[in-house]
Amino acid sequence: MRILRLKCLGLLFFALCPFYFCCAQNKTIDQKVDSVLGLMTLDEKVGQMNQYNGDWAATGPITKDGDKQDQIRKGMIGSMLNVTGVAHTRTLQEIAMQSRLKIPLLFGQDVIHGYRTIFPVPLGEAASWDIESITGAARIAAIEASAAGIHWTFAPMVDIARDPRWGRIMEGAGEDPYLGSLIAAARVKGFQGKGLGNTDAVMACAKHFAAYGAAVGGRDYNSVDMSLRQLHEIYLPPFKAAAEAGVATFMNSFNDLNGIPATANSYLQRDILKKQWNFKGFVVSDWGSVGEMIQHGFVKDNYEAAMAAAIAGSDMDMESRSYIQNLSKLVKEGKVKMTVIDDAVKRILKKKFEMGLFDDPFRFCDTARERLQWNNAEHLAAAKDIAVKSIVLLKNSVPKAGTKQILPLSKTTKTIALIGPLAKAKSDNLGFWSYDWPDDSIRIVSLWDGIQKKLAPGSTMLYAKGCGINDTSRAGFAEAIEAAKNADIVIMSVGEARDMSGEAKSRSTINLPGVQEELVMAIQSTGKPVVVLISAGRPLIFNRIADQVPAILYTWWLGTKAGDAIGEVLFGDYNPSGKLPVSFPLTEGQIPIYYDHYNTGRPATSDSDKNYRSSYTDISIYPKFPFGYGLSYTSFNYSDIKLSHSSLKAGQQLKASVSVTNSGEYEGTETVQLYIRDMVASVVRPVKELKCFQKIRLKAGESKTVTFKISTDDLRFYNNDLKYDWEAGDFEIMIGSSSKDVKTAKVNWVR
Ligand code: BGC
């Protein structure tokens, strides 16, 4: 390898001759960028702003055109996506080195929740509320992806999502801007590691800028219409957090925002991102989103599309070909200023320099390193670790009066029946936005395998599929019922297939697909103790199960080690600690439902106080499971809140404490959540907002005091003039184990 690298550098020396000397001296990256820019023709500049899909895989509508390799050679392409593996990336990079200026290509890829080792889907990871583990998962994804020649991941997706009908809810961190911001920054730090330039760091990309998660009706690609205040308060904070964490790139989004497509939205890209936030990286369009402005009815053709997008600050065109075909002409005709082009190209070149690609375009093309990351035991262990932390215990009641809670199960249970269409699933465990590898059938741990590993010798497992994931046939019910009858405990594995949540996977009803719920109810009526495991990319609705089955674990799509992780939790080797990062609705009719809503002038205070109140007459005012909710095998008791002050002045800090006691039989982890309500303000404020949380671990019987320090920074909000400030007055401080289960205290703050 060493020899190879030297050879590459040797070649480069001569190849880069035109600007080698200016680069080699002690110049800043900005000066080096300027030197390269000075050598470029207009067409070569536009080439840098052009990104094409490779010819092996596609994550959007494919345009078959021309010889891409020839276009790389002509300097017409700055970046490729969906080209992975050292061999492929090297081949194309070698061609880029035949271009006049030998500007290296950037290889981008959707490494959303792992590359070779697949972690839980992001919404699942968010349920861990474990920022360190989330950072760690992104770090590993970057190590593996960078070893496979990838320079850039199109992640993290930081869209706030409050509509589980939207399939892409699985890619984000859920409904809350505070939790979403922490996780956005964590993922950026994980991907970018010790900084661009290290060969195990990939450029992160905060997407989709902006408000894509608020698509009307949860229908993918749909329009978004919202007040600027809501935009700033709810949807932008995770993007801002990503920018502050140093994210290298942004991706814009497919939606229009208040009538202007995000791709041509200068308010978003120029005013907020590049001016207010002083973002120095570059913005890539979403797949074809520049050209799609024609369908939006915003521009007539690709010529106008390229003009609108470039002027609005979209620096790179992914796959629409609008830039490559029109930008040079637009500049020559005076429609787009050269300064716009130069600014975009400088941003792109700067990242290529920071990645070290001008020094060595092949520095991510190391076959030995790629091989080393192929089966990394530490990575697999980390995948299991975060998978166990992502599982949410929704219910664990006693199946019959006088008996114990079902979970955790005993490893010496004599006969366990494992029933359901996902019981032996492998690739479905990975979820959307994951890669298929030839050895998946060996590497991915199914639930069946995971449980079997835990059981003591002498225990037996029975299996019945019962039904397909999305079938209408009940032909397998009888066999499943028979298996249940012959077992002491039944574990049921139901949920969504891997491609049921994700891009373009919006669903109008979000029940368990097919006849799965019926199957569960048929097994439940055998009278056997039943545990239901639900594996999905989004919150589903399963009310009959929730009401009648005694034990339910929500297991999302947990990744490569899914079966092992679930085994740990089922048998009590790990006491579940996940908390929902998103509200689970009772029916689709409640959507959008989120915990930090306004009070309204006629709030319904309970299900028996709904008349002439803001509610539906036919359903509860509550979600099925609230934001922040998640049980443990043990129980935690909260004391009342103790406040350091009842009244404070600006600049003073409030300390709010509770004592939390583990009053159950198992050691466990609790996520103690702090919410605040601003009682009266110049614009109405939510009934509560998450402001902080702390994870604590308590032995059975142990108590700990948890203290939150609160300052007026925590009270800030966007007022009617979009000024981010706090206002004096009364505040409610709430601390508890979910957004619904809190202790409350009152405090007053004066200026
Ligand atoms: C998605 C992006 C993704 C891109 C490239 C688009 O369809 O919206 O999130 O990064 O494709 O795969």
CSV table of C-alpha atoms and ligand atoms in Angstrom, one decimal, residues 59-60 81-82 110 154 168 171 207-208 212 221 251 254 286-287 318 433 503, ligand 1:
chain,number,residue,atom,x,y,z
A,59,THR,CA,-32.0,6.1,-5.0
A,60,GLY,CA,-34.2,8.1,-7.3
A,81,LEU,CA,-23.3,9.3,-5.6
A,82,ASN,CA,-24.1,5.6,-5.1
A,110,ASP,CA,-26.7,7.6,1.9
A,154,PHE,CA,-26.2,12.2,3.1
A,168,ARG,CA,-39.5,9.2,6.3
A,171,GLU,CA,-34.9,8.6,9.2
A,207,LYS,CA,-31.0,17.3,5.3
A,208,HIS,CA,-33.6,18.2,4.1
A,212,TYR,CA,-39.7,18.5,4.6
A,221,TYR,CA,-42.9,15.2,-1.5
A,251,MET,CA,-29.1,19.1,1.3
A,254,PHE,CA,-38.2,18.4,-2.5
A,286,ASP,CA,-32.0,16.7,-3.4
A,287,TRP,CA,-32.2,14.1,-6.2
A,318,MET,CA,-27.9,16.2,-7.8
A,433,TRP,CA,-31.8,2.9,3.8
A,503,GLU,CA,-38.8,7.5,1.2
B,1,BGC,C1,-33.5,11.5,-1.0
B,1,BGC,C2,-32.3,12.0,-0.2
B,1,BGC,C3,-31.1,11.1,-0.6
B,1,BGC,C4,-31.0,11.2,-2.1
B,1,BGC,C5,-29.8,10.5,-2.6
B,1,BGC,C6,-33.3,11.4,-2.4
B,1,BGC,O1,-34.4,10.8,-3.1
B,1,BGC,O2,-34.6,12.4,-0.7
B,1,BGC,O3,-32.5,11.9,1.2
B,1,BGC,O4,-30.0,11.5,0.0
B,1,BGC,O5,-32.1,10.7,-2.8
B,1,BGC,O6,-30.0,9.1,-2.5
